[in-house]
PDB file of C-alpha atoms in Angstrom:
ATOM      1  CA  GLU A 868       0.038  -0.001  -0.043  1.00 94.00           C
ATOM      2  CA  VAL A 869       1.230   3.450  -0.910  1.00 96.00           C
ATOM      3  CA  GLN A 870       1.617   5.578   2.222  1.00 97.00           C
ATOM      4  CA  LEU A 871       2.977   9.015   3.165  1.00 98.00           C
ATOM      5  CA  LEU A 872       3.396   9.763   6.941  1.00 98.00           C
ATOM      6  CA  GLU A 873       4.299  13.146   8.030  1.00 98.00           C
ATOM      7  CA  SER A 874       5.877  14.001  11.436  1.00 98.00           C
ATOM      8  CA  GLY A 875       7.610  16.879  13.199  1.00 98.00           C
ATOM      9  CA  GLY A 876       4.826  19.416  13.334  1.00 97.00           C
ATOM     10  CA  GLY A 877       4.138  21.427  16.495  1.00 98.00           C
ATOM     11  CA  LEU A 878       4.075  24.756  18.286  1.00 98.00           C
ATOM     12  CA  VAL A 879       6.866  27.165  17.557  1.00 98.00           C
ATOM     13  CA  GLN A 880       7.430  30.840  18.347  1.00 97.00           C
ATOM     14  CA  ARG A 881       7.673  33.452  15.631  1.00 98.00           C
ATOM     15  CA  GLY A 882      11.075  33.642  14.096  1.00 97.00           C
ATOM     16  CA  GLY A 883      11.832  30.054  15.132  1.00 98.00           C
ATOM     17  CA  SER A 884      12.693  26.963  13.071  1.00 98.00           C
ATOM     18  CA  LEU A 885      11.035  23.582  12.515  1.00 98.00           C
ATOM     19  CA  ARG A 886      11.891  20.572  10.344  1.00 98.00           C
ATOM     20  CA  ILE A 887       8.993  18.366   9.286  1.00 98.00           C
ATOM     21  CA  SER A 888       9.537  14.871   7.661  1.00 98.00           C
ATOM     22  CA  CYS A 889       7.472  12.694   5.469  1.00 98.00           C
ATOM     23  CA  ALA A 890       8.220   8.794   5.510  1.00 98.00           C
ATOM     24  CA  ALA A 891       7.131   7.091   2.242  1.00 98.00           C
ATOM     25  CA  SER A 892       6.441   3.449   1.605  1.00 97.00           C
ATOM     26  CA  GLY A 893       4.802   1.236  -0.915  1.00 97.00           C
ATOM     27  CA  PHE A 894       6.333   2.754  -4.137  1.00 96.00           C
ATOM     28  CA  MET A 895       9.609   3.502  -5.692  1.00 97.00           C
ATOM     29  CA  PHE A 896      10.342   6.817  -3.868  1.00 97.00           C
ATOM     30  CA  SER A 897      13.526   7.682  -5.797  1.00 96.00           C
ATOM     31  CA  SER A 898      11.526   7.706  -9.059  1.00 95.00           C
ATOM     32  CA  CYS A 899       8.926  10.384  -8.086  1.00 96.00           C
ATOM     33  CA  ALA A 900       8.999  14.092  -7.569  1.00 97.00           C
ATOM     34  CA  MET A 901       7.714  15.024  -3.961  1.00 98.00           C
ATOM     35  CA  SER A 902       5.973  18.143  -2.709  1.00 98.00           C
ATOM     36  CA  TRP A 903       4.817  19.934   0.298  1.00 98.00           C
ATOM     37  CA  VAL A 904       1.363  21.700   0.166  1.00 98.00           C
ATOM     38  CA  ARG A 905      -0.208  23.578   3.008  1.00 98.00           C
ATOM     39  CA  GLN A 906      -3.648  24.580   4.102  1.00 98.00           C
ATOM     40  CA  ALA A 907      -4.097  27.294   6.683  1.00 98.00           C
ATOM     41  CA  PRO A 908      -7.043  26.794   9.092  1.00 97.00           C
ATOM     42  CA  GLY A 909     -10.427  27.035   7.205  1.00 97.00           C
ATOM     43  CA  LYS A 910      -8.628  28.072   3.913  1.00 98.00           C
ATOM     44  CA  GLY A 911      -7.787  26.510   0.640  1.00 98.00           C
ATOM     45  CA  LEU A 912      -4.664  24.649  -0.666  1.00 98.00           C
ATOM     46  CA  GLU A 913      -1.349  26.441  -1.235  1.00 98.00           C
ATOM     47  CA  TRP A 914       1.602  24.757  -2.862  1.00 98.00           C
ATOM     48  CA  VAL A 915       4.905  25.306  -0.911  1.00 98.00           C
ATOM     49  CA  SER A 916       7.707  23.392  -2.649  1.00 98.00           C
ATOM     50  CA  THR A 917       8.589  20.510  -5.009  1.00 98.00           C
ATOM     51  CA  ILE A 918      11.871  18.457  -5.298  1.00 97.00           C
ATOM     52  CA  SER A 919      12.641  16.283  -8.330  1.00 96.00           C
ATOM     53  CA  ASP A 920      13.166  12.610  -8.159  1.00 95.00           C
ATOM     54  CA  GLY A 921      16.847  12.782  -7.694  1.00 95.00           C
ATOM     55  CA  GLY A 922      16.810  15.843  -5.681  1.00 95.00           C
ATOM     56  CA  ASP A 923      18.859  18.032  -8.198  1.00 96.00           C
ATOM     57  CA  SER A 924      15.888  20.276  -8.898  1.00 96.00           C
ATOM     58  CA  THR A 925      13.873  22.353  -6.425  1.00 97.00           C
ATOM     59  CA  ASN A 926      11.181  24.873  -6.716  1.00 97.00           C
ATOM     60  CA  TYR A 927       9.489  27.223  -4.118  1.00 98.00           C
ATOM     61  CA  ALA A 928       6.461  29.437  -3.629  1.00 98.00           C
ATOM     62  CA  ASP A 929       7.433  33.092  -3.212  1.00 98.00           C
ATOM     63  CA  SER A 930       6.130  32.721   0.403  1.00 98.00           C
ATOM     64  CA  ALA A 931       8.730  30.065   1.073  1.00 98.00           C
ATOM     65  CA  LYS A 932      11.812  31.348  -0.889  1.00 98.00           C
ATOM     66  CA  GLY A 933      14.776  32.023   1.262  1.00 97.00           C
ATOM     67  CA  ARG A 934      13.153  30.589   4.411  1.00 98.00           C
ATOM     68  CA  PHE A 935      12.178  27.064   3.591  1.00 98.00           C
ATOM     69  CA  THR A 936      14.477  24.350   2.212  1.00 98.00           C
ATOM     70  CA  ILE A 937      13.118  21.126   0.776  1.00 98.00           C
ATOM     71  CA  SER A 938      15.339  18.008   0.643  1.00 98.00           C
ATOM     72  CA  ARG A 939      15.038  14.223   0.485  1.00 98.00           C
ATOM     73  CA  ASP A 940      16.932  11.146   1.380  1.00 98.00           C
ATOM     74  CA  ASN A 941      16.276   8.504  -1.158  1.00 98.00           C
ATOM     75  CA  SER A 942      18.201   5.925   0.772  1.00 97.00           C
ATOM     76  CA  LYS A 943      15.627   6.324   3.563  1.00 98.00           C
ATOM     77  CA  ASN A 944      12.601   7.077   1.578  1.00 98.00           C
ATOM     78  CA  THR A 945      12.107  10.368   3.342  1.00 98.00           C
ATOM     79  CA  LEU A 946      11.218  13.895   2.483  1.00 98.00           C
ATOM     80  CA  PHE A 947      12.001  16.887   4.560  1.00 98.00           C
ATOM     81  CA  LEU A 948      11.063  20.591   4.872  1.00 98.00           C
ATOM     82  CA  GLN A 949      13.330  22.767   6.965  1.00 98.00           C
ATOM     83  CA  MET A 950      11.408  25.917   7.803  1.00 98.00           C
ATOM     84  CA  ASN A 951      13.258  28.927   9.298  1.00 98.00           C
ATOM     85  CA  SER A 952      12.172  32.563  10.349  1.00 98.00           C
ATOM     86  CA  LEU A 953       8.674  31.259  10.819  1.00 98.00           C
ATOM     87  CA  ARG A 954       5.741  33.711  10.749  1.00 98.00           C
ATOM     88  CA  ALA A 955       2.280  33.558  11.963  1.00 97.00           C
ATOM     89  CA  GLU A 956       0.983  33.127   8.487  1.00 97.00           C
ATOM     90  CA  ASP A 957       2.965  29.910   8.116  1.00 98.00           C
ATOM     91  CA  THR A 958       0.436  28.222  10.572  1.00 98.00           C
ATOM     92  CA  ALA A 959      -1.123  25.485   8.549  1.00 98.00           C
ATOM     93  CA  ILE A 960      -1.509  21.812   8.054  1.00 98.00           C
ATOM     94  CA  TYR A 961       1.478  20.744   5.892  1.00 98.00           C
ATOM     95  CA  TYR A 962       0.813  17.874   3.554  1.00 98.00           C
ATOM     96  CA  CYS A 963       3.411  15.705   1.893  1.00 98.00           C
ATOM     97  CA  ALA A 964       2.314  14.818  -1.695  1.00 98.00           C
ATOM     98  CA  LYS A 965       3.751  12.331  -4.211  1.00 98.00           C
ATOM     99  CA  SER A 966       3.905  13.449  -7.906  1.00 95.00           C
ATOM    100  CA  ASP A 967       2.922  11.122 -10.678  1.00 88.00           C
ATOM    101  CA  GLY A 968       6.178  11.884 -12.378  1.00 88.00           C
ATOM    102  CA  TYR A 969       9.828  12.911 -11.850  1.00 86.00           C
ATOM    103  CA  ASN A 970       9.431  16.649 -11.842  1.00 86.00           C
ATOM    104  CA  TYR A 971       6.901  19.302 -10.847  1.00 85.00           C
ATOM    105  CA  ASP A 972       4.877  18.957 -14.055  1.00 90.00           C
ATOM    106  CA  SER A 973       2.563  16.188 -12.842  1.00 92.00           C
ATOM    107  CA  SER A 974      -0.365  15.753 -10.534  1.00 96.00           C
ATOM    108  CA  PHE A 975      -0.314  14.836  -6.952  1.00 98.00           C
ATOM    109  CA  ASP A 976      -1.702  11.333  -6.899  1.00 97.00           C
ATOM    110  CA  VAL A 977      -1.020  10.462  -3.168  1.00 98.00           C
ATOM    111  CA  TRP A 978      -1.246  12.578  -0.095  1.00 98.00           C
ATOM    112  CA  GLY A 979      -0.278  12.219   3.403  1.00 98.00           C
ATOM    113  CA  GLN A 980      -2.559  12.890   6.472  1.00 98.00           C
ATOM    114  CA  GLY A 981      -0.749  16.141   7.172  1.00 98.00           C
ATOM    115  CA  THR A 982       1.119  17.544  10.171  1.00 98.00           C
ATOM    116  CA  MET A 983       0.030  20.765  11.909  1.00 98.00           C
ATOM    117  CA  VAL A 984       2.436  23.662  12.298  1.00 98.00           C
ATOM    118  CA  THR A 985       1.517  26.406  14.654  1.00 98.00           C
ATOM    119  CA  VAL A 986       3.417  29.694  14.903  1.00 98.00           C
ATOM    120  CA  SER A 987       2.789  31.630  17.931  1.00 96.00           C
ATOM    121  CA  SER A 988       3.239  35.426  18.107  1.00 84.00           C
TER     122      SER A 988
ATOM    123  CA  ASP B1367       1.753  33.271 -12.053  1.00 97.00           C
ATOM    124  CA  ILE B1368      -1.196  31.359 -13.483  1.00 98.00           C
ATOM    125  CA  VAL B1369      -4.373  32.247 -11.520  1.00 98.00           C
ATOM    126  CA  MET B1370      -6.999  29.543 -11.150  1.00 98.00           C
ATOM    127  CA  THR B1371     -10.518  30.783 -10.743  1.00 98.00           C
ATOM    128  CA  GLN B1372     -13.265  28.379  -9.771  1.00 98.00           C
ATOM    129  CA  SER B1373     -17.068  28.952  -9.896  1.00 96.00           C
ATOM    130  CA  PRO B1374     -19.367  28.737  -8.047  1.00 97.00           C
ATOM    131  CA  ASP B1375     -17.786  28.981  -4.580  1.00 98.00           C
ATOM    132  CA  SER B1376     -20.492  26.629  -3.506  1.00 98.00           C
ATOM    133  CA  LEU B1377     -23.500  24.719  -4.687  1.00 97.00           C
ATOM    134  CA  ALA B1378     -26.293  22.585  -3.320  1.00 98.00           C
ATOM    135  CA  VAL B1379     -27.512  19.788  -5.462  1.00 98.00           C
ATOM    136  CA  SER B1380     -30.195  17.108  -4.883  1.00 98.00           C
ATOM    137  CA  LEU B1381     -29.217  13.516  -4.540  1.00 98.00           C
ATOM    138  CA  GLY B1382     -28.957  11.886  -7.940  1.00 98.00           C
ATOM    139  CA  GLU B1383     -28.761  15.310  -9.783  1.00 98.00           C
ATOM    140  CA  ARG B1384     -25.835  16.681 -11.752  1.00 98.00           C
ATOM    141  CA  ALA B1385     -23.221  18.904 -10.248  1.00 98.00           C
ATOM    142  CA  THR B1386     -20.985  20.980 -12.439  1.00 98.00           C
ATOM    143  CA  ILE B1387     -17.903  23.019 -11.199  1.00 98.00           C
ATOM    144  CA  ASN B1388     -15.957  25.337 -13.436  1.00 98.00           C
ATOM    145  CA  CYS B1389     -12.383  26.293 -13.423  1.00 98.00           C
ATOM    146  CA  LYS B1390     -10.655  28.875 -15.483  1.00 98.00           C
ATOM    147  CA  SER B1391      -6.889  29.449 -15.855  1.00 98.00           C
ATOM    148  CA  SER B1392      -5.419  32.949 -16.576  1.00 98.00           C
ATOM    149  CA  GLN B1393      -3.206  31.280 -19.208  1.00 98.00           C
ATOM    150  CA  SER B1394      -3.454  28.146 -21.269  1.00 98.00           C
ATOM    151  CA  VAL B1395      -2.221  25.076 -19.449  1.00 98.00           C
ATOM    152  CA  LEU B1396      -2.115  22.940 -22.624  1.00 97.00           C
ATOM    153  CA  TYR B1397       1.219  21.386 -23.484  1.00 93.00           C
ATOM    154  CA  THR B1398       1.380  21.555 -27.249  1.00 91.00           C
ATOM    155  CA  SER B1399       4.189  19.068 -27.434  1.00 90.00           C
ATOM    156  CA  ASN B1400       2.009  16.227 -26.162  1.00 90.00           C
ATOM    157  CA  ASN B1401      -1.478  17.873 -26.474  1.00 95.00           C
ATOM    158  CA  LYS B1402      -2.206  17.372 -22.830  1.00 96.00           C
ATOM    159  CA  ASN B1403      -3.698  19.975 -20.418  1.00 98.00           C
ATOM    160  CA  ASN B1404      -1.779  20.042 -17.088  1.00 97.00           C
ATOM    161  CA  LEU B1405      -4.885  20.319 -15.043  1.00 98.00           C
ATOM    162  CA  ALA B1406      -6.002  18.296 -12.076  1.00 98.00           C
ATOM    163  CA  TRP B1407      -9.051  18.006  -9.798  1.00 98.00           C
ATOM    164  CA  TYR B1408      -8.993  17.074  -6.147  1.00 98.00           C
ATOM    165  CA  GLN B1409     -11.736  16.261  -3.684  1.00 98.00           C
ATOM    166  CA  GLN B1410     -11.300  17.096   0.061  1.00 98.00           C
ATOM    167  CA  LYS B1411     -13.759  15.853   2.561  1.00 98.00           C
ATOM    168  CA  PRO B1412     -13.945  17.352   6.027  1.00 95.00           C
ATOM    169  CA  GLY B1413     -10.954  16.381   8.273  1.00 96.00           C
ATOM    170  CA  GLN B1414      -9.182  14.552   5.411  1.00 98.00           C
ATOM    171  CA  PRO B1415      -6.282  15.311   3.050  1.00 98.00           C
ATOM    172  CA  PRO B1416      -7.218  16.000  -0.675  1.00 98.00           C
ATOM    173  CA  LYS B1417      -7.705  13.102  -3.023  1.00 98.00           C
ATOM    174  CA  LEU B1418      -6.654  13.069  -6.727  1.00 98.00           C
ATOM    175  CA  LEU B1419      -9.905  12.710  -8.873  1.00 98.00           C
ATOM    176  CA  ILE B1420      -8.868  13.859 -12.313  1.00 98.00           C
ATOM    177  CA  TYR B1421      -5.508  14.459 -14.017  1.00 98.00           C
ATOM    178  CA  TRP B1422      -4.544  15.672 -17.563  1.00 97.00           C
ATOM    179  CA  ALA B1423      -8.029  17.352 -17.392  1.00 98.00           C
ATOM    180  CA  SER B1424      -9.964  14.235 -18.034  1.00 98.00           C
ATOM    181  CA  ALA B1425      -8.304  11.109 -16.962  1.00 98.00           C
ATOM    182  CA  ARG B1426      -9.774   9.548 -13.789  1.00 98.00           C
ATOM    183  CA  GLY B1427      -7.598   8.754 -10.874  1.00 97.00           C
ATOM    184  CA  SER B1428      -7.236   5.240  -9.433  1.00 95.00           C
ATOM    185  CA  GLY B1429     -10.458   3.947  -8.046  1.00 96.00           C
ATOM    186  CA  VAL B1430     -12.406   7.112  -8.842  1.00 98.00           C
ATOM    187  CA  PRO B1431     -16.087   6.336  -9.684  1.00 98.00           C
ATOM    188  CA  ASP B1432     -17.070   6.914 -13.314  1.00 97.00           C
ATOM    189  CA  ARG B1433     -19.686   9.518 -12.073  1.00 98.00           C
ATOM    190  CA  PHE B1434     -16.882  11.998 -11.902  1.00 98.00           C
ATOM    191  CA  SER B1435     -15.744  13.382 -15.239  1.00 98.00           C
ATOM    192  CA  GLY B1436     -13.375  16.194 -16.386  1.00 98.00           C
ATOM    193  CA  SER B1437     -13.456  18.161 -19.580  1.00 98.00           C
ATOM    194  CA  GLY B1438     -12.036  21.201 -21.230  1.00 98.00           C
ATOM    195  CA  SER B1439      -8.913  22.525 -22.788  1.00 98.00           C
ATOM    196  CA  GLY B1440      -6.611  25.518 -22.790  1.00 97.00           C
ATOM    197  CA  THR B1441      -8.027  27.805 -20.146  1.00 98.00           C
ATOM    198  CA  ASP B1442     -11.545  26.466 -19.364  1.00 98.00           C
ATOM    199  CA  PHE B1443     -12.213  23.321 -17.530  1.00 98.00           C
ATOM    200  CA  THR B1444     -15.244  21.552 -15.975  1.00 98.00           C
ATOM    201  CA  LEU B1445     -15.648  18.909 -13.322  1.00 98.00           C
ATOM    202  CA  THR B1446     -19.009  17.147 -13.560  1.00 98.00           C
ATOM    203  CA  ILE B1447     -20.503  14.693 -11.042  1.00 98.00           C
ATOM    204  CA  SER B1448     -23.274  13.014 -13.067  1.00 98.00           C
ATOM    205  CA  SER B1449     -25.356  11.725 -10.078  1.00 98.00           C
ATOM    206  CA  LEU B1450     -24.533  13.248  -6.814  1.00 98.00           C
ATOM    207  CA  GLN B1451     -24.254  10.848  -3.952  1.00 98.00           C
ATOM    208  CA  ALA B1452     -24.136  11.541  -0.234  1.00 98.00           C
ATOM    209  CA  GLU B1453     -20.458  10.721  -0.023  1.00 98.00           C
ATOM    210  CA  ASP B1454     -19.613  13.372  -2.570  1.00 98.00           C
ATOM    211  CA  VAL B1455     -20.173  16.127  -0.057  1.00 98.00           C
ATOM    212  CA  ALA B1456     -16.790  17.813  -0.144  1.00 98.00           C
ATOM    213  CA  VAL B1457     -14.707  20.791  -1.287  1.00 98.00           C
ATOM    214  CA  TYR B1458     -13.299  20.373  -4.823  1.00 98.00           C
ATOM    215  CA  TYR B1459     -10.207  22.161  -6.114  1.00 98.00           C
ATOM    216  CA  CYS B1460      -8.644  22.461  -9.499  1.00 98.00           C
ATOM    217  CA  GLN B1461      -4.838  22.793  -9.821  1.00 98.00           C
ATOM    218  CA  GLN B1462      -2.478  23.620 -12.709  1.00 98.00           C
ATOM    219  CA  TYR B1463       0.848  21.888 -13.040  1.00 97.00           C
ATOM    220  CA  PHE B1464       1.811  23.639 -16.177  1.00 97.00           C
ATOM    221  CA  SER B1465       4.315  26.100 -14.595  1.00 97.00           C
ATOM    222  CA  ILE B1466       5.904  27.189 -11.417  1.00 97.00           C
ATOM    223  CA  PRO B1467       4.287  28.264  -9.123  1.00 98.00           C
ATOM    224  CA  LEU B1468       1.900  25.507  -9.011  1.00 98.00           C
ATOM    225  CA  THR B1469      -1.466  26.974  -8.274  1.00 98.00           C
ATOM    226  CA  PHE B1470      -4.889  25.868  -7.040  1.00 98.00           C
ATOM    227  CA  GLY B1471      -8.311  27.275  -7.507  1.00 98.00           C
ATOM    228  CA  GLY B1472     -10.010  28.673  -4.299  1.00 98.00           C
ATOM    229  CA  GLY B1473     -12.286  25.622  -4.035  1.00 98.00           C
ATOM    230  CA  THR B1474     -16.021  24.824  -4.575  1.00 98.00           C
ATOM    231  CA  LYS B1475     -18.042  23.423  -1.680  1.00 98.00           C
ATOM    232  CA  VAL B1476     -20.626  20.869  -2.765  1.00 98.00           C
ATOM    233  CA  GLU B1477     -23.531  20.231  -0.468  1.00 98.00           C
ATOM    234  CA  ILE B1478     -26.856  18.310  -0.572  1.00 98.00           C
ATOM    235  CA  LYS B1479     -29.897  20.302  -1.292  1.00 97.00           C
TER     236      LYS B1479
END
């Protein structure tokens, strides 16, 4: 069964840092692009970042550029998002999503359950 | 950036009736090299993560019932639920994966009338 399991969310102070993870199983992790998509409470979906299958190409939303870093460890089937200089507006559920392809130009065919990140002011 | 605009924001449909959701992109999302539209639809039920319904504008995702269909090309797209079931109550989002930044529509909430 294809599964994505996020972890590492929690409460952090404004300006602080947090690293969230996504453990993948049930598919060839190293052959798929992976992404983070977030959803603020009661709001819609917002793409945050995508990393290519091999990790050599990354893309970020403007809201994440310079503060967030996406990475992956294909030997451990794990995706990461390092978040620095956190702001109140970063408060959201962060979903890990698998792409149906090796780069950003494919749909998200599997989603994790999400991990909640709350930034307190 | 490609802006995705969904309409309506919400709709109430009787059980067994048709539901239609529209999505318009500010630029074409048609890849001329393969003649595919980089457009997906997702369903999100309360308290759950999104689920892929439709990709390439009209291909159904794995296990998706055939009452869900997608159509359109270029900048105008439609998601149709041919016969609404109680379990279809959800928010539906369109998304373009043609260019960075990847963008979603604002969502359409579907309820039972």
